[in-house]
Amino acid sequence: MQTTRILPVTEPLQQPLAGHMAKLLPPGMPAPQLFLSVARNAGLFGFLVDSGLIGPTGLLDRRVLPRDLRETVILRTCVATNNDYEFNLHVQTISARMGLSPAQIADLRAAQPSDNLWPASLLAAILLVDAVVRRAVDDDTYALARTHFNEEILIEITQLAGLYVGVAMLVALIRLQLDNYQL
């Protein structure tokens, strides 16, 4: 097991950090290691929370995307970037509440998702995420995605995936250990 490079701030948290965490987490839930490590840059962490860029359901939740689409995009981005930390965090805390079944969650790790587990729109989103993370969206992938999503939603999906690529970069830098929530 590798050693964490940027240690999380220790709890109990002092203000204003405690207030920022309270905006993100249900009462009594311990803060994820990622939040606590990013909080080493208290000004940035506070900005992310105060600006609404990060909220209780993750990054960039403007309530534009349906919950299952949003969570599918996040988890598939985690798979495409080998970000087991964030995948694990979402699965333990929010994925089921966002409408994904255990079979769908497991299937997101497959190289080729199962046609019988997903509506056509979510399959198109999965293929789009794979392509945008590789930065190689071919015309067929775009056309398929476009049959299900308008341009505004395609941009939102791409920005959401991009933010979670950034999370994967932070996780690689910090080398976080997996959180273990018993919810």
CSV table of C-alpha atoms in Angstrom, one decimal:
chain,number,residue,atom,x,y,z
A,1,MET,CA,0.0,0.0,0.0
A,2,GLN,CA,1.3,3.4,-0.9
A,3,THR,CA,1.7,6.3,1.5
A,4,THR,CA,-0.6,9.2,1.3
A,5,ARG,CA,1.4,12.3,0.1
A,6,ILE,CA,-0.8,15.1,1.3
A,7,LEU,CA,-2.2,14.2,4.7
A,8,PRO,CA,-5.8,15.2,5.4
A,9,VAL,CA,-6.4,17.9,8.0
A,10,THR,CA,-7.3,16.4,11.3
A,11,GLU,CA,-10.7,16.4,13.0
A,12,PRO,CA,-12.3,18.0,14.9
A,13,LEU,CA,-12.3,20.8,12.3
A,14,GLN,CA,-12.1,24.4,13.2
A,15,GLN,CA,-14.1,27.2,11.7
A,16,PRO,CA,-14.5,28.2,8.9
A,17,LEU,CA,-13.6,24.7,7.6
A,18,ALA,CA,-16.1,23.0,9.9
A,19,GLY,CA,-18.8,25.2,8.4
A,20,HIS,CA,-17.8,24.4,4.8
A,21,MET,CA,-17.9,20.6,5.6
A,22,ALA,CA,-21.3,21.0,7.2
A,23,LYS,CA,-22.7,22.4,3.9
A,24,LEU,CA,-21.5,19.2,2.1
A,25,LEU,CA,-22.2,16.3,4.6
A,26,PRO,CA,-25.1,15.0,6.5
A,27,PRO,CA,-24.7,15.4,10.3
A,28,GLY,CA,-22.5,12.7,11.8
A,29,MET,CA,-20.9,11.6,8.5
A,30,PRO,CA,-17.1,11.8,8.6
A,31,ALA,CA,-15.6,13.9,5.9
A,32,PRO,CA,-14.0,12.0,2.9
A,33,GLN,CA,-10.3,11.9,2.9
A,34,LEU,CA,-10.3,13.8,-0.4
A,35,PHE,CA,-12.2,16.8,1.1
A,36,LEU,CA,-9.8,16.8,4.1
A,37,SER,CA,-6.7,16.7,1.9
A,38,VAL,CA,-7.9,19.4,-0.4
A,39,ALA,CA,-8.8,21.5,2.7
A,40,ARG,CA,-5.0,21.8,3.2
A,41,ASN,CA,-5.6,24.7,0.8
A,42,ALA,CA,-8.3,26.2,2.9
A,43,GLY,CA,-8.9,29.2,0.6
A,44,LEU,CA,-9.5,27.0,-2.4
A,45,PHE,CA,-11.7,24.6,-0.5
A,46,GLY,CA,-13.8,27.4,0.9
A,47,PHE,CA,-14.1,28.9,-2.6
A,48,LEU,CA,-15.2,25.5,-4.1
A,49,VAL,CA,-18.0,25.2,-1.4
A,50,ASP,CA,-19.0,28.9,-1.3
A,51,SER,CA,-19.2,29.1,-5.1
A,52,GLY,CA,-21.4,26.0,-5.3
A,53,LEU,CA,-18.9,24.2,-7.5
A,54,ILE,CA,-18.9,21.4,-4.9
A,55,GLY,CA,-22.0,20.5,-3.1
A,56,PRO,CA,-23.6,17.5,-1.3
A,57,THR,CA,-23.9,15.5,-4.5
A,58,GLY,CA,-20.5,16.3,-5.9
A,59,LEU,CA,-19.1,18.7,-8.4
A,60,LEU,CA,-21.2,20.9,-10.7
A,61,ASP,CA,-24.6,19.8,-9.7
A,62,ARG,CA,-26.8,22.5,-11.1
A,63,ARG,CA,-29.8,20.1,-11.1
A,64,VAL,CA,-29.8,20.2,-14.9
A,65,LEU,CA,-28.9,16.5,-15.6
A,66,PRO,CA,-31.2,13.7,-14.4
A,67,ARG,CA,-29.7,12.1,-11.3
A,68,ASP,CA,-29.1,8.7,-12.9
A,69,LEU,CA,-27.4,10.4,-15.9
A,70,ARG,CA,-25.2,12.5,-13.7
A,71,GLU,CA,-24.1,9.6,-11.6
A,72,THR,CA,-23.5,7.4,-14.6
A,73,VAL,CA,-21.2,10.1,-16.1
A,74,ILE,CA,-19.3,10.5,-12.8
A,75,LEU,CA,-18.8,6.8,-12.3
A,76,ARG,CA,-17.8,6.1,-15.9
A,77,THR,CA,-15.3,9.0,-15.7
A,78,CYS,CA,-13.8,7.4,-12.6
A,79,VAL,CA,-13.5,4.1,-14.5
A,80,ALA,CA,-12.0,5.8,-17.6
A,81,THR,CA,-9.4,7.6,-15.4
A,82,ASN,CA,-8.7,4.6,-13.0
A,83,ASN,CA,-10.0,6.6,-10.1
A,84,ASP,CA,-11.0,3.8,-7.7
A,85,TYR,CA,-11.0,6.3,-4.8
A,86,GLU,CA,-13.8,8.5,-6.2
A,87,PHE,CA,-15.7,5.5,-7.6
A,88,ASN,CA,-15.6,3.8,-4.2
A,89,LEU,CA,-16.7,7.1,-2.4
A,90,HIS,CA,-19.7,7.6,-4.7
A,91,VAL,CA,-20.8,3.9,-4.6
A,92,GLN,CA,-20.6,3.9,-0.8
A,93,THR,CA,-22.4,7.2,-0.3
A,94,ILE,CA,-24.6,8.3,-3.2
A,95,SER,CA,-24.9,6.1,-6.3
A,96,ALA,CA,-27.9,4.1,-5.2
A,97,ARG,CA,-29.7,7.3,-4.1
A,98,MET,CA,-29.1,8.7,-7.6
A,99,GLY,CA,-31.0,5.8,-9.1
A,100,LEU,CA,-28.3,3.3,-10.1
A,101,SER,CA,-28.8,-0.4,-9.3
A,102,PRO,CA,-26.0,-2.6,-8.0
A,103,ALA,CA,-25.9,-4.4,-11.4
A,104,GLN,CA,-25.5,-1.1,-13.2
A,105,ILE,CA,-22.8,0.1,-10.9
A,106,ALA,CA,-20.8,-3.1,-11.4
A,107,ASP,CA,-21.4,-2.9,-15.2
A,108,LEU,CA,-19.8,0.5,-15.4
A,109,ARG,CA,-16.5,-1.2,-14.8
A,110,ALA,CA,-16.9,-3.3,-17.9
A,111,ALA,CA,-15.1,-2.3,-21.1
A,112,GLN,CA,-18.3,-2.7,-23.0
A,113,PRO,CA,-21.5,-2.0,-20.9
A,114,SER,CA,-24.3,-4.5,-21.1
A,115,ASP,CA,-27.1,-3.3,-23.4
A,116,ASN,CA,-29.8,-5.0,-21.3
A,117,LEU,CA,-29.0,-3.0,-18.1
A,118,TRP,CA,-29.2,0.5,-19.5
A,119,PRO,CA,-31.6,2.7,-21.3
A,120,ALA,CA,-30.3,3.8,-24.7
A,121,SER,CA,-29.7,7.4,-23.5
A,122,LEU,CA,-27.4,6.2,-20.7
A,123,LEU,CA,-25.5,3.8,-23.0
A,124,ALA,CA,-24.9,6.8,-25.3
A,125,ALA,CA,-23.7,8.8,-22.3
A,126,ILE,CA,-21.3,6.1,-21.3
A,127,LEU,CA,-19.8,5.9,-24.8
A,128,LEU,CA,-19.5,9.7,-24.9
A,129,VAL,CA,-17.7,9.8,-21.6
A,130,ASP,CA,-15.2,7.2,-22.8
A,131,ALA,CA,-14.6,9.2,-25.9
A,132,VAL,CA,-14.3,12.6,-24.2
A,133,VAL,CA,-11.9,11.3,-21.6
A,134,ARG,CA,-9.7,9.9,-24.4
A,135,ARG,CA,-10.2,13.3,-26.2
A,136,ALA,CA,-11.3,11.5,-29.3
A,137,VAL,CA,-15.0,11.9,-30.0
A,138,ASP,CA,-15.7,10.3,-33.4
A,139,ASP,CA,-18.7,11.3,-35.6
A,140,ASP,CA,-20.6,8.1,-34.8
A,141,THR,CA,-20.3,8.6,-31.0
A,142,TYR,CA,-21.3,12.3,-31.3
A,143,ALA,CA,-24.3,11.4,-33.6
A,144,LEU,CA,-25.5,8.7,-31.1
A,145,ALA,CA,-25.2,11.1,-28.2
A,146,ARG,CA,-26.9,13.8,-30.2
A,147,THR,CA,-30.0,11.6,-30.7
A,148,HIS,CA,-30.5,11.6,-27.0
A,149,PHE,CA,-29.2,14.9,-25.8
A,150,ASN,CA,-29.3,18.5,-26.9
A,151,GLU,CA,-26.2,20.6,-27.2
A,152,GLU,CA,-26.7,22.2,-23.8
A,153,ILE,CA,-26.8,18.7,-22.1
A,154,LEU,CA,-23.8,17.5,-24.2
A,155,ILE,CA,-21.8,20.5,-23.0
A,156,GLU,CA,-22.9,19.9,-19.4
A,157,ILE,CA,-21.9,16.2,-19.6
A,158,THR,CA,-18.5,17.1,-21.0
A,159,GLN,CA,-17.8,19.7,-18.3
A,160,LEU,CA,-18.9,17.3,-15.6
A,161,ALA,CA,-16.6,14.6,-16.9
A,162,GLY,CA,-13.8,17.1,-17.2
A,163,LEU,CA,-14.1,18.1,-13.6
A,164,TYR,CA,-14.0,14.5,-12.5
A,165,VAL,CA,-10.8,14.0,-14.6
A,166,GLY,CA,-9.5,16.8,-12.4
A,167,VAL,CA,-10.5,14.8,-9.3
A,168,ALA,CA,-8.6,11.8,-10.7
A,169,MET,CA,-5.5,14.0,-11.0
A,170,LEU,CA,-5.8,15.2,-7.4
A,171,VAL,CA,-6.3,11.6,-6.2
A,172,ALA,CA,-3.2,10.6,-8.2
A,173,LEU,CA,-1.2,13.4,-6.6
A,174,ILE,CA,-2.4,12.8,-3.0
A,175,ARG,CA,-2.5,9.0,-3.2
A,176,LEU,CA,-5.5,8.7,-1.0
A,177,GLN,CA,-6.5,5.6,0.9
A,178,LEU,CA,-10.1,4.4,0.3
A,179,ASP,CA,-12.7,5.8,2.6
A,180,ASN,CA,-14.8,3.2,4.4
A,181,TYR,CA,-18.3,4.2,5.1
A,182,GLN,CA,-20.7,1.7,6.7
A,183,LEU,CA,-24.0,3.2,5.6
